[in-house]
Amino acid sequence: MPRIFSGIQPSGELHIGNYLGAVKNWVQLQHEFESYICIVNYHAITIPYAPDELRRRTREMAVSLLASGLEPGKAVVFVQSDVPEHTELAWVFNTLTPLGELERQVQFKDKASRQEQVMAGLLNYPVLQAADILLYRADIVPVGEDQVQHLELSRVVARNWNARFSPDAPYFPEPQPRLAPTRRIVGLDGQAKMSKSLGNTIGLLDPPDVMWEKLRPAITDPARQRKSDPGDPEACRTIFQLHRAFSPAATVAEVEVNCRGAKWGCIDCKKSLLTHMEAELTPIRTRAEAMQAEPGKVDEILADGAARARRVARDTMAHVKDRMGLDARD
Ligand code: AMP
Ligand code: TRP
């Protein structure tokens, strides 16, 4: 069975952009692939953070992932810092990563521009990401579009290591991204992407009344001033995109007709959307609430995930050390 690896930072509550762009894809792929899904807390500390909050968010992320449908019997769900081989391999990879490749990463430039002082960890972030993936020798990495450049770097690292230490038979595969059908969910303000830092999100676990408070004022087709104006669903990027993601095909078709024909106002359209979002998200919220009431169970799942991940991670690290002359007591 081919392997997939993906990671998510515990840096904020999971929003429906993350869910549609990443998590939902993982839930589907767990049936076809041996899946490793990692909560990457070492990545989260590359920008300023509060320790207690990180601890809380790491657990919350585990709850959200499991409630979304990752099954502990299928996918290996674990926390990055529970498997020390991630940072061990990252150091090795630092010695094989050209500095220029790191400096030209768009995400680095973007995040660095928002920091007063830029720490080396922020620059080396994609090296740790390469270690995450290659530790499991994963072939496929299901992520959103914004991670494609990081994966290019992972392939450079794999290639460099193979060329130097395993020239005859490449040991590390060159991992390929696998984009979700919904690549980039637009924010409620119509801004580029739904993102916690832009405050334009709907939380995966938001109750229906909170979702409605956010949906109701969300931007629609700016050219449509009143209900009697015909609308253009394609210009209504956010709401129509969410309909496509959550509503059945018949509803999406109905929205098209009623919007273009000025039969539905935007509020009617949003109410219909809310109904379909609720249908998909209410069971997730209910499962999350049940898990929050049983924290011991989540701890157990994460401990088991880390133990399973480590079995693979140790083997890879032993091989790497062997090939690199790092196994001093040979
Ligand atoms: P982040 O919250 O940026 O750490 O992203 C976690 C995962 O969700 C990554 O695979 C991202 O590519 C994906 N993601 C984040 N925001 C969006 C969005 N607005 N639309 C689609 N996917 C997203
Ligand atoms: N950088 C990714 C993000 O911000 C998170 C991540 C870390 C990741 N390690 C990974 C994603 C390995 C895929 C594979 O979303």
Coordinates of C-alpha atoms and ligand atoms in Angstrom, one line a residue:
M1 CA 0.0 0.0 0.0
P2 CA 1.5 3.4 -0.9
R3 CA 2.1 5.7 1.9
I4 CA 0.9 9.2 2.5
F5 CA 2.0 11.7 5.1
S6 CA 0.5 15.0 5.9
G7 CA 0.9 17.5 8.7
I8 CA -1.1 20.3 10.3
Q9 CA 0.0 23.0 12.7
P10 CA -1.8 23.3 16.0
S11 CA -1.7 27.0 15.7
G12 CA -5.4 27.8 15.8
E13 CA -8.8 26.2 15.6
L14 CA -9.5 24.2 12.5
H15 CA -11.5 26.1 10.0
I16 CA -13.6 24.9 7.1
G17 CA -10.8 26.0 4.7
N18 CA -8.4 23.5 6.4
Y19 CA -11.2 20.9 6.5
L20 CA -12.1 21.2 2.8
G21 CA -8.6 21.8 1.6
A22 CA -6.9 19.1 3.7
V23 CA -8.6 17.1 6.4
K24 CA -11.5 15.8 4.4
N25 CA -9.1 14.6 1.8
W26 CA -7.1 12.7 4.5
V27 CA -10.3 11.1 5.8
Q28 CA -11.1 9.7 2.3
L29 CA -7.5 8.7 1.5
Q30 CA -7.0 6.7 4.8
H31 CA -8.9 3.9 3.1
E32 CA -6.6 3.7 0.1
F33 CA -3.2 4.5 1.7
E34 CA -1.2 3.8 4.7
S35 CA -1.7 7.2 6.3
Y36 CA 0.5 9.2 8.7
I37 CA -1.2 12.4 9.9
C38 CA 1.0 14.5 12.2
I39 CA 0.2 17.5 14.4
V40 CA 3.3 19.5 13.8
N41 CA 4.0 21.3 17.0
Y42 CA 7.7 21.9 16.3
H43 CA 6.6 23.8 13.2
A44 CA 4.2 25.9 15.4
I45 CA 7.0 27.2 17.6
T46 CA 8.8 29.0 14.7
I47 CA 6.7 32.1 15.3
P48 CA 6.0 33.6 18.8
Y49 CA 3.6 31.6 20.8
A50 CA 2.3 30.8 24.4
P51 CA 3.2 27.4 25.8
D52 CA -0.1 26.8 27.5
E53 CA -2.0 27.7 24.4
L54 CA 0.1 25.4 22.3
R55 CA -0.6 22.5 24.6
R56 CA -4.3 23.2 24.5
R57 CA -4.4 23.6 20.8
T58 CA -2.5 20.5 20.2
R59 CA -5.2 18.5 22.0
E60 CA -7.9 20.4 20.3
M61 CA -6.4 19.6 16.9
A62 CA -6.3 16.0 17.7
V63 CA -10.0 16.1 18.7
S64 CA -10.9 17.9 15.5
L65 CA -9.0 15.5 13.3
L66 CA -10.5 12.4 15.0
A67 CA -14.0 14.0 15.0
S68 CA -13.6 14.7 11.3
G69 CA -13.3 11.0 10.6
L70 CA -9.7 10.0 10.9
E71 CA -9.9 6.5 12.3
P72 CA -7.2 5.5 14.8
G73 CA -7.4 1.9 13.4
K74 CA -6.6 3.2 10.0
A75 CA -4.6 6.4 10.0
V76 CA -1.7 6.9 12.4
V77 CA -2.5 10.2 14.1
F78 CA 0.3 11.5 16.3
V79 CA 2.1 14.6 17.6
Q80 CA 5.4 15.5 16.1
S81 CA 7.3 16.1 19.3
D82 CA 6.5 12.6 20.5
V83 CA 8.7 11.2 17.7
P84 CA 12.2 12.6 18.2
E85 CA 13.4 11.2 14.9
H86 CA 11.7 14.2 13.1
T87 CA 14.2 16.7 14.5
E88 CA 17.0 14.3 14.2
L89 CA 16.5 13.8 10.5
A90 CA 15.9 17.5 10.1
W91 CA 19.4 18.3 11.3
V92 CA 20.8 15.8 8.8
F93 CA 18.8 17.4 6.0
N94 CA 20.0 20.9 7.0
T95 CA 23.4 19.8 5.9
L96 CA 22.0 19.0 2.5
T97 CA 19.8 21.9 1.8
P98 CA 21.1 24.9 -0.2
L99 CA 20.5 28.1 1.7
G100 CA 19.3 29.8 -1.4
E101 CA 16.4 27.3 -1.7
L102 CA 15.2 28.3 1.8
E103 CA 15.6 32.0 1.2
R104 CA 13.3 32.0 -1.8
Q105 CA 10.4 30.2 -0.2
V106 CA 7.4 32.4 -0.5
Q107 CA 6.0 31.4 2.9
F108 CA 9.3 32.2 4.6
K109 CA 9.4 35.7 3.0
D110 CA 5.8 36.3 3.9
K111 CA 6.1 35.2 7.6
A112 CA 9.6 36.8 8.0
S113 CA 8.2 40.2 6.8
R114 CA 5.8 40.1 9.8
Q115 CA 8.4 39.3 12.4
E116 CA 10.5 41.9 14.3
Q117 CA 13.3 39.4 14.5
V118 CA 13.5 36.4 12.2
M119 CA 14.8 33.2 13.9
A120 CA 16.7 30.5 12.1
G121 CA 13.9 28.0 12.8
L122 CA 11.5 30.0 10.5
L123 CA 14.0 29.7 7.6
N124 CA 14.6 26.0 8.3
Y125 CA 10.9 25.2 8.6
P126 CA 10.7 23.5 5.2
V127 CA 13.7 21.3 6.1
L128 CA 11.8 19.9 9.1
Q129 CA 8.8 19.4 6.8
A130 CA 11.0 17.4 4.4
A131 CA 12.1 15.3 7.4
D132 CA 8.5 14.7 8.4
I133 CA 7.6 13.3 5.0
L134 CA 10.8 11.4 4.2
L135 CA 11.1 9.8 7.6
Y136 CA 8.1 7.7 6.5
R137 CA 9.3 7.6 2.9
A138 CA 5.9 8.8 1.9
D139 CA 5.1 8.9 -1.8
I140 CA 2.2 11.3 -1.6
V141 CA 1.5 14.3 0.5
P142 CA -2.1 15.6 0.5
V143 CA -2.0 19.3 1.1
G144 CA -3.4 22.6 -0.1
E145 CA -1.9 24.6 -2.9
D146 CA 0.1 26.8 -0.6
Q147 CA 2.4 23.8 0.3
V148 CA 3.5 23.0 -3.2
Q149 CA 6.7 25.0 -3.0
H150 CA 7.6 23.3 0.3
L151 CA 7.2 19.9 -1.4
E152 CA 9.5 20.9 -4.2
L153 CA 12.1 21.5 -1.5
S154 CA 11.4 18.1 0.0
R155 CA 12.2 16.6 -3.4
V156 CA 15.5 18.5 -3.6
V157 CA 16.5 17.2 -0.2
A158 CA 15.5 13.6 -1.1
R159 CA 17.5 13.9 -4.4
N160 CA 20.5 15.4 -2.7
W161 CA 20.6 12.7 0.0
N162 CA 20.1 9.9 -2.5
A163 CA 22.8 11.2 -4.8
R164 CA 25.3 11.5 -2.0
F165 CA 24.5 8.5 0.2
S166 CA 22.5 6.0 -2.0
P167 CA 23.5 6.7 -5.6
D168 CA 22.8 3.2 -6.9
A169 CA 19.3 2.7 -5.5
P170 CA 17.5 5.8 -4.3
Y171 CA 16.4 5.3 -0.7
F172 CA 14.0 8.3 -0.4
P173 CA 11.1 8.6 -2.8
E174 CA 10.5 12.1 -4.2
P175 CA 7.2 12.9 -2.6
Q176 CA 4.4 14.4 -4.8
P177 CA 1.7 16.7 -3.6
R178 CA -1.9 15.6 -4.0
L179 CA -4.2 18.6 -4.0
A180 CA -7.8 18.3 -2.7
P181 CA -10.6 18.9 -5.1
T182 CA -11.2 22.2 -3.2
R183 CA -7.8 23.7 -3.5
R184 CA -8.3 27.1 -1.9
I185 CA -11.3 28.2 0.0
V186 CA -11.8 31.9 -0.2
G187 CA -12.4 33.8 3.1
L188 CA -15.8 35.2 4.1
D189 CA -14.5 38.7 3.2
G190 CA -13.8 37.5 -0.3
Q191 CA -10.1 37.8 0.4
A192 CA -7.6 35.5 -1.2
K193 CA -7.8 32.6 1.3
M194 CA -9.7 31.7 4.3
S195 CA -7.1 32.0 7.0
K196 CA -7.0 32.3 10.8
S197 CA -4.7 35.2 10.6
L198 CA -7.1 37.2 8.4
G199 CA -10.0 36.6 10.7
N200 CA -12.3 35.5 7.8
T201 CA -13.0 31.9 8.8
I202 CA -15.8 29.7 9.9
G203 CA -14.6 27.3 12.6
L204 CA -15.2 23.6 11.9
L205 CA -16.7 23.2 15.4
D206 CA -18.7 26.5 15.4
P207 CA -22.3 25.9 16.4
P208 CA -25.0 26.8 13.8
D209 CA -25.9 30.1 15.3
V210 CA -22.2 31.2 15.2
M211 CA -21.9 30.0 11.7
W212 CA -25.0 32.0 10.7
E213 CA -23.6 35.2 12.4
K214 CA -20.5 34.8 10.2
L215 CA -22.3 33.8 7.0
R216 CA -25.0 36.4 7.0
P217 CA -22.7 39.4 6.5
A218 CA -20.3 37.5 4.2
I219 CA -19.5 39.1 0.9
T220 CA -21.6 38.1 -2.2
D221 CA -21.6 39.3 -5.8
P222 CA -20.7 43.0 -5.3
A223 CA -22.7 44.0 -8.5
R224 CA -25.9 42.6 -7.0
Q225 CA -27.4 45.5 -5.0
R226 CA -30.9 44.2 -4.4
K227 CA -32.8 41.0 -4.6
S228 CA -34.4 42.0 -7.9
D229 CA -30.9 42.3 -9.6
P230 CA -29.8 39.1 -11.3
G231 CA -26.7 37.8 -9.5
D232 CA -23.6 36.0 -10.8
P233 CA -22.7 32.9 -8.8
E234 CA -19.2 33.0 -10.2
A235 CA -18.7 36.5 -8.9
C236 CA -20.1 35.4 -5.5
R237 CA -16.9 33.5 -4.9
T238 CA -17.2 32.6 -1.2
I239 CA -20.8 31.5 -0.9
F240 CA -21.0 29.7 -4.2
Q241 CA -17.8 27.9 -3.5
L242 CA -19.1 26.7 -0.2
H243 CA -22.3 25.6 -1.8
R244 CA -20.2 23.5 -4.2
A245 CA -18.3 22.0 -1.4
F246 CA -21.2 21.2 1.0
S247 CA -24.4 21.1 -1.0
P248 CA -25.7 18.3 -3.3
A249 CA -25.5 18.9 -7.1
A250 CA -29.2 19.5 -7.3
T251 CA -28.9 22.4 -4.8
V252 CA -25.9 23.9 -6.6
A253 CA -27.9 23.9 -9.8
E254 CA -30.9 25.4 -8.0
V255 CA -28.6 28.2 -6.6
E256 CA -27.3 29.0 -10.1
V257 CA -30.8 29.3 -11.6
N258 CA -32.3 31.2 -8.7
C259 CA -29.4 33.6 -8.3
R260 CA -29.1 34.4 -12.0
G261 CA -32.9 34.6 -12.3
A262 CA -33.1 36.9 -9.2
K263 CA -35.5 34.5 -7.5
W264 CA -33.5 34.0 -4.4
G265 CA -31.9 36.8 -2.5
C266 CA -28.5 36.3 -1.0
I267 CA -30.0 35.6 2.4
D268 CA -32.1 32.7 0.9
C269 CA -29.0 31.4 -0.7
K270 CA -27.0 31.5 2.5
K271 CA -29.8 29.9 4.5
S272 CA -29.8 27.0 2.1
L273 CA -26.0 26.8 2.5
L274 CA -26.3 26.7 6.2
T275 CA -28.6 23.8 6.1
H276 CA -26.2 21.7 4.1
M277 CA -23.2 22.8 6.1
E278 CA -25.0 21.7 9.3
A279 CA -25.8 18.4 7.8
E280 CA -22.1 17.6 7.3
L281 CA -20.7 19.4 10.3
T282 CA -23.1 18.7 13.1
P283 CA -22.1 15.1 13.4
I284 CA -18.4 16.2 13.6
R285 CA -19.2 18.7 16.3
T286 CA -21.2 16.1 18.3
R287 CA -18.3 13.6 18.1
A288 CA -15.8 16.4 19.1
E289 CA -17.9 17.2 22.2
A290 CA -18.0 13.6 23.2
M291 CA -14.2 13.3 22.9
Q292 CA -13.6 16.6 24.8
A293 CA -15.5 14.9 27.7
E294 CA -13.0 12.0 27.6
P295 CA -9.5 13.5 27.4
G296 CA -7.9 10.2 28.5
K297 CA -9.1 8.5 25.4
V298 CA -7.5 11.1 23.1
D299 CA -4.2 10.8 25.0
E300 CA -4.3 7.1 24.5
I301 CA -4.9 7.4 20.7
L302 CA -2.0 9.9 20.4
A303 CA 0.3 7.6 22.4
D304 CA -0.5 4.7 20.3
G305 CA -0.1 6.8 17.1
A306 CA 3.4 7.9 18.3
A307 CA 4.4 4.3 19.1
R308 CA 3.4 3.2 15.6
A309 CA 5.0 6.1 13.9
R310 CA 8.3 5.5 15.8
R311 CA 8.6 2.0 14.6
V312 CA 8.9 3.3 11.0
A313 CA 10.9 6.4 12.1
R314 CA 13.5 4.4 13.9
D315 CA 14.2 2.1 10.9
T316 CA 14.6 5.1 8.6
M317 CA 16.9 6.9 11.0
A318 CA 19.0 3.7 11.5
H319 CA 19.5 3.4 7.8
V320 CA 20.3 7.1 7.4
K321 CA 22.9 6.9 10.2
D322 CA 24.4 3.8 8.7
R323 CA 24.8 5.2 5.2
M324 CA 26.2 8.5 6.6
G325 CA 28.8 7.0 8.9
L326 CA 26.9 8.2 12.0
D327 CA 26.7 4.8 13.7
A328 CA 29.8 5.1 15.7
R329 CA 29.7 1.7 17.5
D330 CA 29.6 -0.4 14.3
Ligands
AMP1 P1 -2.6 25.9 7.9 O1 -3.7 26.2 8.7 O2 -2.1 27.0 7.0 O3 -1.5 25.2 8.7 O4 -3.0 24.8 6.8 C1 -3.3 23.4 7.1 C2 -3.7 22.7 5.8 O5 -5.0 23.3 5.4 C3 -2.7 22.8 4.7 O6 -2.7 21.6 4.0 C4 -3.3 23.9 3.9 O7 -2.9 23.8 2.5 C5 -4.8 23.8 4.0 N1 -5.5 25.1 3.9 C6 -5.3 26.2 4.8 N2 -6.1 27.2 4.4 C7 -6.8 26.7 3.3 C8 -7.8 27.3 2.5 N3 -8.3 28.6 2.7 N4 -8.3 26.6 1.5 C9 -7.9 25.3 1.3 N5 -6.9 24.7 2.0 C10 -6.4 25.4 3.0
TRP2 N1 3.7 23.4 6.5 C1 2.4 22.7 6.6 C2 1.3 23.8 6.7 O1 1.5 24.9 7.1 C3 2.4 21.8 7.7 C4 3.3 20.6 7.6 C5 4.4 20.4 8.3 C6 3.2 19.6 6.7 N2 5.0 19.2 8.0 C7 4.3 18.7 6.9 C8 2.3 19.3 5.6 C9 4.5 17.6 6.1 C10 2.5 18.2 4.9 C11 3.6 17.3 5.1 O2 0.2 23.4 6.4

